[in-house]
Coordinates of C-alpha atoms in Angstrom, one line a residue:
Chain E
M1 CA -28.5 24.2 -22.2
T2 CA -27.3 22.1 -25.1
V3 CA -25.9 18.7 -25.6
T4 CA -22.2 17.9 -25.8
P5 CA -21.8 17.9 -29.6
T6 CA -23.1 21.5 -29.9
T7 CA -20.4 22.9 -27.6
R8 CA -17.8 20.8 -29.3
T9 CA -18.9 22.2 -32.7
A10 CA -18.8 25.7 -31.3
A11 CA -15.3 25.2 -29.9
A12 CA -13.9 23.6 -33.0
P13 CA -15.9 24.8 -36.1
A14 CA -13.2 23.4 -38.4
V15 CA -14.2 19.8 -37.4
M16 CA -17.6 20.3 -39.1
A17 CA -18.4 17.5 -41.5
T18 CA -20.3 19.4 -44.1
P19 CA -19.8 22.9 -45.4
P20 CA -17.0 25.0 -44.1
A21 CA -17.4 27.3 -41.1
A22 CA -17.6 30.7 -42.9
P23 CA -20.6 30.3 -45.2
E24 CA -22.3 28.3 -42.5
R25 CA -22.0 31.1 -40.0
A26 CA -23.5 33.5 -42.5
R27 CA -26.4 31.2 -42.9
T28 CA -27.2 31.2 -39.2
R29 CA -27.9 34.9 -39.4
L30 CA -30.7 34.1 -41.8
P31 CA -34.0 34.0 -40.0
F32 CA -34.9 30.7 -41.4
S33 CA -33.0 27.6 -42.6
I34 CA -34.6 25.2 -45.1
W35 CA -33.7 22.3 -42.8
H36 CA -36.3 23.4 -40.3
L37 CA -38.9 22.2 -42.7
L38 CA -37.6 18.7 -42.1
L39 CA -36.5 19.0 -38.5
A40 CA -39.5 20.8 -37.0
P41 CA -42.1 18.1 -37.9
L42 CA -39.7 15.3 -36.9
A43 CA -38.9 16.9 -33.6
L44 CA -42.6 17.5 -33.0
L45 CA -43.2 13.8 -33.7
F46 CA -40.7 13.0 -31.0
A47 CA -42.1 15.5 -28.5
V48 CA -45.9 15.0 -29.0
P49 CA -46.2 11.6 -27.1
L50 CA -44.5 13.2 -24.1
L51 CA -46.6 16.3 -24.3
W52 CA -49.6 14.1 -24.5
L53 CA -48.4 12.2 -21.3
L54 CA -48.4 15.5 -19.4
L55 CA -51.6 16.8 -20.9
S56 CA -53.6 13.6 -20.3
S57 CA -52.4 13.4 -16.7
V58 CA -54.2 16.7 -15.9
M59 CA -57.4 15.9 -17.8
S60 CA -60.6 14.9 -16.1
N61 CA -61.8 11.4 -16.7
A62 CA -64.9 12.8 -18.4
E63 CA -62.7 14.5 -21.0
I64 CA -60.7 11.3 -21.6
N65 CA -63.7 9.0 -21.9
R66 CA -65.6 11.1 -24.3
F67 CA -65.5 10.1 -28.0
P68 CA -63.6 11.4 -29.8
P69 CA -61.3 12.1 -26.8
A70 CA -60.3 15.7 -26.2
L71 CA -56.9 16.6 -27.6
W72 CA -56.3 19.5 -25.2
P73 CA -57.4 19.7 -21.5
S74 CA -60.1 22.4 -20.8
G75 CA -58.5 23.0 -17.4
I76 CA -56.0 21.5 -15.1
D77 CA -57.6 18.7 -13.2
L78 CA -55.4 17.1 -10.6
G79 CA -57.8 14.3 -9.8
G80 CA -55.4 11.7 -11.3
Y81 CA -52.5 12.8 -9.1
R82 CA -54.7 12.9 -6.0
Y83 CA -56.0 9.5 -6.8
V84 CA -52.4 8.1 -7.3
L85 CA -50.9 9.7 -4.3
G86 CA -53.8 8.8 -2.1
N87 CA -53.5 5.2 -3.2
A88 CA -51.9 3.3 -0.3
M89 CA -49.4 1.5 -2.6
F90 CA -48.1 4.1 -5.0
P91 CA -45.9 6.1 -2.6
R92 CA -44.5 2.9 -1.3
W93 CA -43.5 1.8 -4.8
F94 CA -41.8 5.1 -5.3
A95 CA -39.9 4.6 -2.1
N96 CA -39.0 1.0 -3.1
S97 CA -37.7 2.3 -6.4
L98 CA -35.7 5.0 -4.7
V99 CA -34.1 2.6 -2.2
V100 CA -33.2 0.1 -4.9
S101 CA -31.7 2.7 -7.2
A102 CA -29.9 4.6 -4.5
V103 CA -28.3 1.5 -3.1
A104 CA -27.3 0.3 -6.6
V105 CA -25.8 3.6 -7.5
G106 CA -23.9 4.0 -4.2
S107 CA -22.6 0.4 -4.2
N108 CA -21.6 0.5 -7.9
L109 CA -19.6 3.6 -7.3
V110 CA -17.8 2.2 -4.2
L111 CA -17.3 -1.4 -5.3
G112 CA -16.7 -0.4 -8.9
A113 CA -14.0 2.1 -7.9
L114 CA -12.3 -0.3 -5.5
G115 CA -12.2 -3.1 -8.0
G116 CA -11.2 -0.9 -10.9
Y117 CA -8.4 0.6 -8.9
A118 CA -7.1 -2.8 -7.9
F119 CA -7.0 -3.8 -11.6
A120 CA -5.5 -0.5 -12.8
R121 CA -2.8 0.0 -10.2
M122 CA -2.0 -3.2 -8.2
R123 CA -0.1 -6.2 -9.3
F124 CA -1.2 -9.6 -7.9
A125 CA -1.3 -13.2 -8.9
G126 CA -4.2 -14.0 -11.2
S127 CA -5.1 -10.4 -12.0
R128 CA -5.0 -11.1 -15.7
V129 CA -7.2 -14.2 -15.5
L130 CA -9.7 -12.5 -13.2
L131 CA -9.9 -9.4 -15.5
V132 CA -10.6 -11.6 -18.6
S133 CA -13.2 -13.7 -16.8
M134 CA -15.0 -10.6 -15.6
L135 CA -14.9 -9.2 -19.1
A136 CA -16.3 -12.4 -20.4
T137 CA -19.3 -12.2 -18.0
M138 CA -20.4 -9.0 -19.8
A139 CA -21.2 -11.2 -22.9
I140 CA -23.6 -13.3 -21.0
P141 CA -27.2 -12.3 -21.8
F142 CA -29.4 -11.7 -18.8
Q143 CA -32.1 -14.1 -20.2
L144 CA -29.6 -17.0 -19.7
T145 CA -29.0 -16.3 -16.1
M146 CA -32.4 -15.0 -15.0
I147 CA -34.0 -18.4 -14.2
P148 CA -31.1 -19.7 -12.1
T149 CA -30.6 -16.3 -10.5
F150 CA -34.2 -16.6 -9.4
L151 CA -33.3 -20.0 -7.8
V152 CA -30.2 -18.6 -6.1
M153 CA -32.3 -15.7 -4.6
K154 CA -34.9 -18.2 -3.5
R155 CA -32.2 -20.3 -1.7
L156 CA -31.0 -17.1 -0.1
G157 CA -34.6 -16.4 1.1
L158 CA -34.6 -13.1 -0.8
I159 CA -37.4 -13.7 -3.2
D160 CA -40.2 -11.2 -2.7
T161 CA -38.0 -8.8 -0.8
L162 CA -36.1 -5.7 -2.0
G163 CA -32.9 -7.7 -1.3
A164 CA -33.6 -9.8 -4.4
L165 CA -33.6 -6.6 -6.4
I166 CA -30.6 -5.1 -4.7
V167 CA -28.1 -8.0 -4.5
P168 CA -27.7 -8.6 -8.3
S169 CA -27.3 -4.9 -9.0
L170 CA -24.7 -4.2 -6.3
V171 CA -21.9 -4.1 -8.8
T172 CA -21.7 -4.7 -12.5
P173 CA -18.6 -5.8 -14.4
F174 CA -19.2 -2.7 -16.5
A175 CA -18.6 -0.4 -13.5
V176 CA -15.4 -2.2 -12.6
F177 CA -14.1 -1.9 -16.2
L178 CA -15.1 1.7 -16.7
F179 CA -13.3 2.7 -13.5
R180 CA -10.2 0.6 -14.5
Q181 CA -10.0 2.2 -18.0
F182 CA -10.4 5.7 -16.5
F183 CA -7.8 5.1 -13.8
L184 CA -5.3 3.8 -16.4
S185 CA -5.7 7.2 -18.2
L186 CA -4.7 9.2 -15.1
P187 CA -1.0 9.9 -14.7
R188 CA 0.6 7.6 -12.2
E189 CA 2.9 10.4 -10.9
L190 CA 0.1 12.1 -9.1
E191 CA -0.2 9.1 -6.8
E192 CA 3.5 8.2 -6.4
A193 CA 4.3 11.1 -4.1
A194 CA 1.6 10.0 -1.7
W195 CA 2.7 6.4 -1.7
I196 CA 6.3 7.4 -0.9
D197 CA 5.0 9.4 2.0
G198 CA 3.4 6.3 3.3
C199 CA -0.2 7.0 2.3
S200 CA -2.3 3.8 2.2
R201 CA -3.9 2.7 -1.1
L202 CA -7.3 3.5 0.2
R203 CA -6.3 7.0 1.1
V204 CA -4.7 7.6 -2.2
L205 CA -7.8 6.4 -3.9
L206 CA -10.1 8.5 -1.8
L207 CA -8.1 11.7 -1.6
I208 CA -6.2 11.8 -4.9
V209 CA -7.8 9.5 -7.5
L210 CA -11.5 9.9 -6.9
P211 CA -11.6 13.7 -6.9
L212 CA -10.1 13.5 -10.4
S213 CA -12.6 10.9 -11.6
R214 CA -15.8 12.9 -11.9
P215 CA -16.5 11.8 -15.5
A216 CA -16.1 8.1 -14.5
L217 CA -18.2 8.6 -11.4
S218 CA -21.0 10.4 -13.2
T219 CA -21.0 7.8 -16.0
V220 CA -21.4 4.9 -13.6
A221 CA -24.0 6.8 -11.6
V222 CA -26.1 7.8 -14.6
L223 CA -26.1 4.4 -16.2
T224 CA -26.7 2.5 -13.0
F225 CA -29.6 4.8 -12.1
L226 CA -31.2 4.4 -15.5
A227 CA -30.8 0.6 -15.5
T228 CA -32.2 0.1 -12.0
W229 CA -35.0 2.7 -12.1
N230 CA -36.2 1.6 -15.5
D231 CA -35.9 -2.2 -15.0
L232 CA -39.1 -4.2 -15.3
T233 CA -38.0 -7.8 -16.1
W234 CA -36.1 -8.7 -13.0
P235 CA -38.6 -7.2 -10.5
L236 CA -41.4 -9.0 -12.4
I237 CA -39.6 -12.3 -11.7
A238 CA -38.3 -11.7 -8.2
I239 CA -41.3 -9.9 -6.6
N240 CA -44.8 -11.2 -6.1
H241 CA -46.2 -9.1 -3.3
D242 CA -47.4 -5.6 -4.2
T243 CA -45.8 -4.0 -1.1
Q244 CA -42.4 -4.8 -2.6
Y245 CA -43.1 -3.6 -6.1
T246 CA -41.0 -1.0 -7.8
L247 CA -42.6 1.8 -9.9
P248 CA -42.4 0.1 -13.3
L249 CA -43.9 -3.1 -11.9
G250 CA -46.5 -1.3 -10.0
L251 CA -47.4 0.8 -13.1
T252 CA -48.1 -2.3 -15.2
T253 CA -50.5 -3.8 -12.7
F254 CA -52.0 -0.3 -12.0
Q255 CA -52.7 0.0 -15.7
G256 CA -54.7 -3.2 -15.7
L257 CA -56.6 -2.3 -12.6
H258 CA -57.5 1.2 -13.6
H259 CA -58.1 0.9 -17.3
T260 CA -60.9 3.4 -17.3
Q261 CA -59.1 5.8 -15.0
W262 CA -56.6 6.7 -17.6
S263 CA -55.9 10.1 -16.0
A264 CA -54.7 8.3 -12.9
V265 CA -52.6 5.8 -14.9
M266 CA -51.0 8.8 -16.7
A267 CA -50.4 10.7 -13.5
G268 CA -48.6 7.5 -12.2
N269 CA -46.6 7.4 -15.4
V270 CA -45.6 11.0 -15.1
I271 CA -44.4 10.4 -11.5
T272 CA -42.4 7.3 -12.8
V273 CA -40.8 9.2 -15.6
L274 CA -40.2 12.5 -13.8
P275 CA -37.0 11.6 -11.8
V276 CA -35.2 10.4 -14.9
L277 CA -36.5 13.3 -17.0
L278 CA -35.4 15.8 -14.3
A279 CA -32.0 14.1 -13.9
F280 CA -31.6 14.2 -17.7
L281 CA -32.5 17.9 -18.1
L282 CA -30.2 18.9 -15.2
A283 CA -27.2 16.9 -16.3
Q284 CA -27.7 16.6 -20.0
K285 CA -24.0 16.8 -20.8
S286 CA -23.0 14.0 -18.5
F287 CA -26.0 11.8 -19.6
I288 CA -25.0 12.1 -23.2
R289 CA -21.4 11.6 -22.5
S290 CA -22.2 8.5 -20.4
I291 CA -24.3 7.0 -23.1
T292 CA -22.0 7.6 -26.0
S293 CA -18.9 6.6 -24.1
S294 CA -20.5 3.4 -22.8
G295 CA -21.4 2.5 -26.3
L296 CA -18.3 3.6 -28.1
K297 CA -15.6 2.7 -25.7
G298 CA -17.2 0.3 -23.3
Chain D
M1 CA 16.0 -23.8 7.1
P2 CA 14.6 -21.2 9.4
R3 CA 15.8 -18.2 7.4
L4 CA 14.1 -19.3 4.2
P5 CA 11.5 -16.5 3.9
T6 CA 13.9 -13.7 4.9
P7 CA 15.1 -12.8 1.4
L8 CA 11.6 -11.8 0.5
T9 CA 10.9 -9.7 3.6
L10 CA 14.1 -8.2 4.8
P11 CA 16.1 -5.5 3.1
G12 CA 18.7 -7.4 1.2
P13 CA 22.2 -7.1 2.6
D14 CA 22.7 -10.7 1.6
R15 CA 21.7 -10.1 -2.0
G16 CA 24.6 -10.1 -4.4
D17 CA 23.3 -7.4 -6.6
G18 CA 22.0 -5.1 -3.9
A19 CA 25.0 -2.8 -3.8
A20 CA 24.1 -0.7 -6.8
P21 CA 22.5 2.8 -6.7
A22 CA 19.1 1.5 -5.8
P23 CA 20.0 -0.9 -3.0
R24 CA 16.8 -0.4 -1.1
A25 CA 14.3 0.0 -3.9
R26 CA 13.9 -3.6 -5.0
P27 CA 13.3 -5.2 -1.6
R28 CA 10.9 -2.5 -0.7
R29 CA 9.1 -3.1 -4.0
L30 CA 8.9 -6.8 -3.3
R31 CA 7.5 -6.2 0.2
A32 CA 5.0 -3.7 -1.3
L33 CA 4.0 -6.4 -3.8
R34 CA 3.1 -8.9 -1.1
G35 CA 1.1 -6.4 0.9
E36 CA -0.4 -5.2 -2.4
S37 CA -1.7 -8.6 -3.2
A38 CA -3.7 -8.7 0.0
T39 CA -5.0 -5.1 -0.5
A40 CA -5.9 -5.9 -4.1
W41 CA -8.0 -8.9 -3.0
A42 CA -9.6 -6.9 -0.3
F43 CA -10.6 -4.3 -2.9
L44 CA -11.8 -6.9 -5.4
S45 CA -13.4 -9.6 -3.4
P46 CA -16.9 -8.1 -3.1
S47 CA -17.1 -7.5 -6.9
V48 CA -15.6 -10.9 -7.7
L49 CA -18.0 -12.7 -5.4
I50 CA -21.1 -10.9 -6.8
I51 CA -20.2 -10.8 -10.5
L52 CA -18.7 -14.2 -10.9
G53 CA -21.1 -15.8 -8.4
L54 CA -24.1 -14.4 -10.2
S55 CA -22.9 -15.3 -13.6
V56 CA -20.7 -18.4 -13.6
V57 CA -23.0 -20.3 -11.3
P58 CA -26.2 -19.4 -13.1
V59 CA -24.7 -20.2 -16.5
A60 CA -23.8 -23.7 -15.4
W61 CA -27.1 -24.1 -13.6
S62 CA -29.0 -23.0 -16.6
L63 CA -27.3 -25.6 -18.7
L64 CA -28.3 -28.3 -16.2
L65 CA -31.8 -26.9 -16.1
S66 CA -32.1 -27.1 -19.8
L67 CA -31.4 -30.8 -19.6
R68 CA -34.1 -31.4 -17.0
A69 CA -37.9 -31.1 -16.7
D70 CA -38.2 -28.7 -13.8
D71 CA -41.0 -26.5 -12.5
L72 CA -38.8 -24.5 -10.0
V73 CA -40.7 -26.0 -7.1
T74 CA -40.6 -29.8 -7.0
P75 CA -37.3 -31.7 -7.8
G76 CA -36.8 -32.0 -11.5
R77 CA -36.1 -35.1 -13.6
W78 CA -33.3 -35.6 -16.1
V79 CA -34.5 -35.6 -19.7
G80 CA -31.3 -35.1 -21.7
L81 CA -31.8 -33.2 -24.9
D82 CA -35.5 -33.6 -25.0
N83 CA -36.1 -29.9 -24.3
Y84 CA -34.1 -28.9 -27.3
R85 CA -35.8 -31.4 -29.5
A86 CA -39.2 -30.2 -28.4
L87 CA -38.0 -26.6 -29.0
A88 CA -37.1 -27.4 -32.5
Q89 CA -40.6 -28.7 -33.2
D90 CA -42.6 -26.2 -31.2
P91 CA -44.6 -24.0 -33.5
H92 CA -44.9 -21.3 -30.8
F93 CA -41.1 -21.1 -30.5
A94 CA -40.8 -20.9 -34.2
E95 CA -43.3 -18.1 -34.3
A96 CA -41.4 -16.3 -31.5
V97 CA -38.2 -16.6 -33.5
R98 CA -40.0 -15.3 -36.6
N99 CA -41.5 -12.3 -34.8
T100 CA -38.1 -11.5 -33.1
L101 CA -36.3 -11.6 -36.4
L102 CA -38.9 -9.5 -38.2
Y103 CA -38.8 -7.0 -35.4
T104 CA -35.0 -6.8 -35.5
A105 CA -34.9 -6.7 -39.3
L106 CA -37.3 -3.7 -39.3
Y107 CA -36.0 -1.8 -36.3
V108 CA -32.3 -2.0 -36.8
P109 CA -32.0 -0.5 -40.4
L110 CA -34.7 2.0 -39.7
S111 CA -33.2 3.3 -36.5
L112 CA -29.8 3.5 -38.1
G113 CA -31.0 5.2 -41.3
L114 CA -33.2 7.7 -39.5
G115 CA -30.4 8.3 -36.9
L116 CA -27.8 9.0 -39.6
L117 CA -30.1 11.3 -41.5
L118 CA -30.9 13.3 -38.4
A119 CA -27.3 13.4 -37.2
L120 CA -26.1 14.7 -40.6
V121 CA -28.7 17.5 -40.5
L122 CA -28.2 18.2 -36.8
N123 CA -24.5 18.5 -37.3
R124 CA -25.1 21.7 -39.2
R125 CA -25.1 25.1 -37.7
I126 CA -28.7 26.0 -37.6
R127 CA -30.9 27.7 -35.0
L128 CA -32.5 25.6 -32.3
V129 CA -30.2 22.7 -33.0
G130 CA -29.8 22.0 -29.3
L131 CA -33.5 21.9 -28.8
Y132 CA -34.0 19.5 -31.6
R133 CA -31.3 17.2 -30.3
T134 CA -32.8 17.2 -26.8
L135 CA -36.3 16.5 -28.1
I136 CA -35.1 13.6 -30.2
F137 CA -33.0 12.1 -27.5
V138 CA -35.3 12.5 -24.5
P139 CA -37.5 9.4 -25.3
F140 CA -34.4 7.2 -25.0
V141 CA -34.1 7.8 -21.2
I142 CA -37.7 6.8 -20.6
S143 CA -38.3 3.2 -19.5
A144 CA -39.9 0.7 -21.9
T145 CA -42.6 0.3 -19.2
A146 CA -43.5 4.0 -19.2
Q147 CA -43.4 4.0 -23.0
G148 CA -45.6 1.0 -23.1
V149 CA -48.2 2.5 -20.7
L150 CA -48.2 5.8 -22.6
F151 CA -48.6 4.2 -26.0
S152 CA -51.2 1.8 -24.9
F153 CA -53.2 4.9 -24.0
I154 CA -52.4 6.9 -27.1
L155 CA -53.2 3.9 -29.3
D156 CA -56.2 2.7 -27.4
P157 CA -58.8 1.9 -30.0
E158 CA -61.6 3.5 -28.0
F159 CA -60.0 6.2 -25.8
G160 CA -56.8 6.9 -27.7
A161 CA -55.7 10.2 -29.1
A162 CA -54.4 8.5 -32.2
N163 CA -57.8 7.4 -33.4
S164 CA -59.3 10.7 -32.3
L165 CA -56.7 12.4 -34.6
L166 CA -57.4 10.0 -37.5
H167 CA -61.1 10.6 -37.0
Q168 CA -60.6 14.3 -37.5
L169 CA -58.6 13.6 -40.6
G170 CA -61.4 11.4 -41.9
I171 CA -59.5 8.1 -41.6
S172 CA -61.3 5.1 -40.1
P173 CA -60.2 4.0 -36.6
Q174 CA -57.3 1.5 -36.4
G175 CA -56.8 -1.4 -34.1
F176 CA -53.1 -0.7 -33.6
L177 CA -51.8 -3.0 -30.8
T178 CA -55.1 -5.0 -30.8
D179 CA -54.8 -5.8 -34.5
P180 CA -52.7 -9.0 -35.2
G181 CA -51.6 -7.5 -38.6
Q182 CA -50.4 -4.2 -37.1
A183 CA -49.2 -4.9 -33.5
L184 CA -45.6 -5.9 -34.3
L185 CA -45.2 -2.9 -36.7
V186 CA -46.6 -0.6 -34.0
L187 CA -44.1 -2.0 -31.6
V188 CA -41.3 -1.2 -34.1
G189 CA -42.7 2.3 -34.3
I190 CA -42.6 2.8 -30.6
S191 CA -39.1 1.4 -30.4
L192 CA -38.0 3.8 -33.2
W193 CA -39.5 6.7 -31.2
S194 CA -37.3 5.9 -28.2
G195 CA -34.3 4.3 -29.9
T196 CA -33.5 6.6 -32.8
G197 CA -32.1 9.3 -30.4
F198 CA -29.4 6.9 -29.3
C199 CA -28.2 6.4 -32.9
V200 CA -28.4 10.2 -33.5
V201 CA -26.2 10.9 -30.5
V202 CA -23.6 8.2 -31.4
Y203 CA -23.5 9.4 -35.0
L204 CA -23.1 13.0 -33.9
A205 CA -20.2 12.1 -31.7
A206 CA -18.6 10.2 -34.6
L207 CA -19.2 13.1 -37.0
Q208 CA -17.1 15.3 -34.7
D209 CA -14.2 13.0 -35.4
V210 CA -14.3 13.1 -39.1
P211 CA -10.8 14.6 -39.8
A212 CA -11.0 18.2 -41.0
T213 CA -7.9 17.6 -43.1
L214 CA -9.7 14.9 -45.1
I215 CA -12.6 17.2 -45.8
E216 CA -10.4 20.1 -46.9
A217 CA -8.3 17.8 -49.1
A218 CA -11.4 16.5 -50.8
R219 CA -12.8 20.0 -51.2
L220 CA -9.6 21.1 -52.8
D221 CA -9.9 18.2 -55.2
G222 CA -13.2 19.7 -56.2
A223 CA -15.6 17.3 -54.3
G224 CA -19.1 18.5 -54.1
R225 CA -21.4 18.0 -51.1
W226 CA -22.7 14.7 -52.3
H227 CA -19.2 13.4 -53.1
L228 CA -18.0 14.6 -49.7
L229 CA -20.7 12.6 -48.0
R230 CA -20.3 9.6 -50.2
H231 CA -16.6 9.3 -50.2
V232 CA -15.4 11.0 -47.0
T233 CA -18.0 11.2 -44.3
L234 CA -19.7 7.9 -44.8
P235 CA -16.5 5.8 -45.0
T236 CA -15.2 7.3 -41.8
L237 CA -18.5 6.5 -40.1
T238 CA -18.2 2.8 -41.1
P239 CA -16.9 1.5 -37.7
V240 CA -19.6 3.4 -35.8
T241 CA -22.2 2.0 -38.2
V242 CA -21.0 -1.5 -37.6
F243 CA -21.1 -0.9 -33.9
L244 CA -24.6 0.5 -34.0
L245 CA -25.8 -2.3 -36.3
L246 CA -24.8 -5.0 -33.8
W247 CA -25.6 -3.0 -30.7
Q248 CA -29.2 -2.3 -31.9
A249 CA -29.5 -5.9 -33.2
I250 CA -28.5 -7.3 -29.8
N251 CA -31.0 -5.0 -28.0
A252 CA -33.7 -5.9 -30.5
L253 CA -33.2 -9.6 -30.1
Q254 CA -33.7 -9.1 -26.4
V255 CA -36.9 -7.0 -26.5
F256 CA -39.2 -7.9 -23.6
D257 CA -40.5 -5.0 -21.4
L258 CA -42.3 -3.2 -24.1
V259 CA -44.1 -6.4 -25.3
Y260 CA -45.0 -7.3 -21.7
V261 CA -46.5 -3.9 -21.0
T262 CA -48.4 -3.4 -24.3
T263 CA -49.5 -6.7 -25.8
K264 CA -48.4 -9.6 -23.6
G265 CA -47.4 -11.4 -26.7
G266 CA -50.8 -11.0 -28.3
P267 CA -53.0 -10.6 -30.2
L268 CA -53.0 -14.2 -31.4
G269 CA -49.3 -14.5 -30.7
S270 CA -48.4 -11.9 -33.2
T271 CA -46.0 -10.1 -30.9
T272 CA -44.6 -13.1 -28.9
V273 CA -40.9 -12.6 -29.0
I274 CA -38.2 -15.0 -27.8
V275 CA -37.6 -13.4 -24.4
Y276 CA -41.3 -13.3 -23.8
F277 CA -41.5 -16.9 -24.8
I278 CA -38.7 -17.8 -22.2
W279 CA -40.4 -15.8 -19.5
E280 CA -43.7 -17.4 -20.2
Q281 CA -42.3 -20.9 -20.1
A282 CA -40.3 -20.4 -16.9
F283 CA -42.5 -18.2 -14.8
K284 CA -46.0 -18.7 -16.1
N285 CA -46.2 -22.2 -17.3
F286 CA -43.6 -23.4 -14.8
T287 CA -41.6 -25.3 -17.4
A288 CA -38.3 -23.9 -16.4
G289 CA -36.2 -26.5 -18.1
Y290 CA -37.9 -25.8 -21.4
G291 CA -37.4 -22.0 -20.8
A292 CA -33.7 -22.5 -20.0
A293 CA -33.3 -24.4 -23.3
A294 CA -34.9 -21.5 -25.2
A295 CA -32.6 -19.1 -23.3
Y296 CA -29.6 -21.1 -24.4
A297 CA -30.7 -21.0 -28.0
L298 CA -31.1 -17.2 -27.7
A299 CA -27.7 -16.8 -25.9
L300 CA -25.9 -18.7 -28.7
A301 CA -27.5 -16.4 -31.3
L302 CA -26.4 -13.3 -29.2
L303 CA -22.9 -14.7 -28.7
A304 CA -22.6 -15.1 -32.4
A305 CA -23.6 -11.5 -32.9
G306 CA -21.3 -10.4 -30.2
G307 CA -18.4 -12.4 -31.7
A308 CA -19.0 -10.8 -35.0
L309 CA -18.9 -7.4 -33.4
R310 CA -15.5 -8.2 -31.8
L311 CA -14.1 -9.6 -35.0
V312 CA -15.2 -6.6 -37.0
R313 CA -13.9 -4.1 -34.5
A314 CA -10.6 -5.9 -34.2
R315 CA -10.2 -5.8 -38.0
E316 CA -11.3 -2.2 -38.0
D317 CA -8.6 -1.4 -35.4
R318 CA -6.0 -3.0 -37.5
R319 CA -7.1 -1.1 -40.5
L320 CA -7.0 2.2 -38.7
E321 CA -3.6 1.4 -37.2
G322 CA -2.4 0.6 -40.7
A323 CA -3.8 3.9 -42.0
A324 CA -2.1 5.8 -39.2
R325 CA 1.3 4.5 -40.1

């Protein structure tokens, strides 16, 4: 499986920035390109910390604590994983993270699509002002709102509950705008026949528009998942009690508590990273597309 | 006047212009518009409530807080601009600003430079190119927390693999994150590990859009590789470079998670960045008003950066439109 740009290059070799297609193709038949001398060490540099994460999670504590520490495990020791999964809290943190991320993804898809559709296809008083003010909120840095948001959540009685993590991430202006932009790019004619037949707006959205919107849906889902699963700052502020921790927050306290049990900390880290890593490897194309399009056209 | 609303709701036999080929279309459209407004608000109200409620209210509240001495628990007291005055004289805040700027000044150009270099190489047709791209990009999706935990382990002065490796190479062990002289540089290094992949991917996408006709034309004019890069490829990448410059800068100015996980601002305040300072003031020292003032200072800096981005992009758009004509 390769990332988007590769397939695009293959489909349109003429678009290549540097040397033209023909001599380049000849070169790929060579067993070795000089560029590997630069690329291989660099790629290794990027890969080694992750490899080390995996290796150290299956090392025994004896191996880790010896000096100098072993660089390769002598065998697979699952003690770290047993310790982490046997810990009363860790599975709970995993479940908390899963709940918060799943609700955020689902809700951003639903509310984002509804809002985006209203902006893209419906005319109503104040739509312009509303659109601009929502756009403007995207420029507000989180640090400015985090203290008062804490106070708002406190008034709502949500501090120290998963609600405090869920409510602010239910819908982002980004999701609304991404859907709006995408819907605007769809031809209106597809929907018109259904309207004339008396189909309601909601049915048109559900049955005609959304099935055509997979790129927008996957972009919002990917980015929302990444943002909520990986977030540390807001849980750190909103949650005090360890039964309500999410994985990143749990991991930071876990690290302090078990400093000498590095294999357990690393096993916990692997479990934290794994869902994102798996999602990325399974859906590389849509990940990359999401991330470039959010940056370039967002 | 009982019939006043009728022109809007009933099909228009009483409308003067309603006799033309589309006699029923306009009233139906009007009716649709009225119902549409209600549907639109039904679709939008949850988003509006959450997004505006959790941004407009906090922004105003934050401003009020910054003018008060407040500990988030007991009722605060109005202090006017005292928080801002104190901020201007606070050596710790000055240090946080310095650290943040140094981190940004190192991270942004390095990530862009390395990203561009890798993208140019990876845009060639060589074997394993997909694998290289994946390996370089993967760290980007890993949370700053996980990165922080991983690197605190690798760079641990006693148990870390890094010192073990240096030992085997005959180099004396380093303090890394525990050394005030190295900690910030090490953080830049970790951020480069995870953030360069983003620049590579964005540059790769942009490289696909370099017009083939331009390259052919330059080639026909006898341009060599270096000229092609210098006069065709790089200029077309300018808008993307500007975007990345500001995007990375905005992210760098807001760095927090990595610092919290690895150094907690230490050693000796050498990695206290602005957001860490804000968090510490508001949620550790319980001087929320002071923290809010610092947050406003940061927000103004970010807004300035964001404004610059919009300005440059608008100009860039105009330039491209002009070129297309």
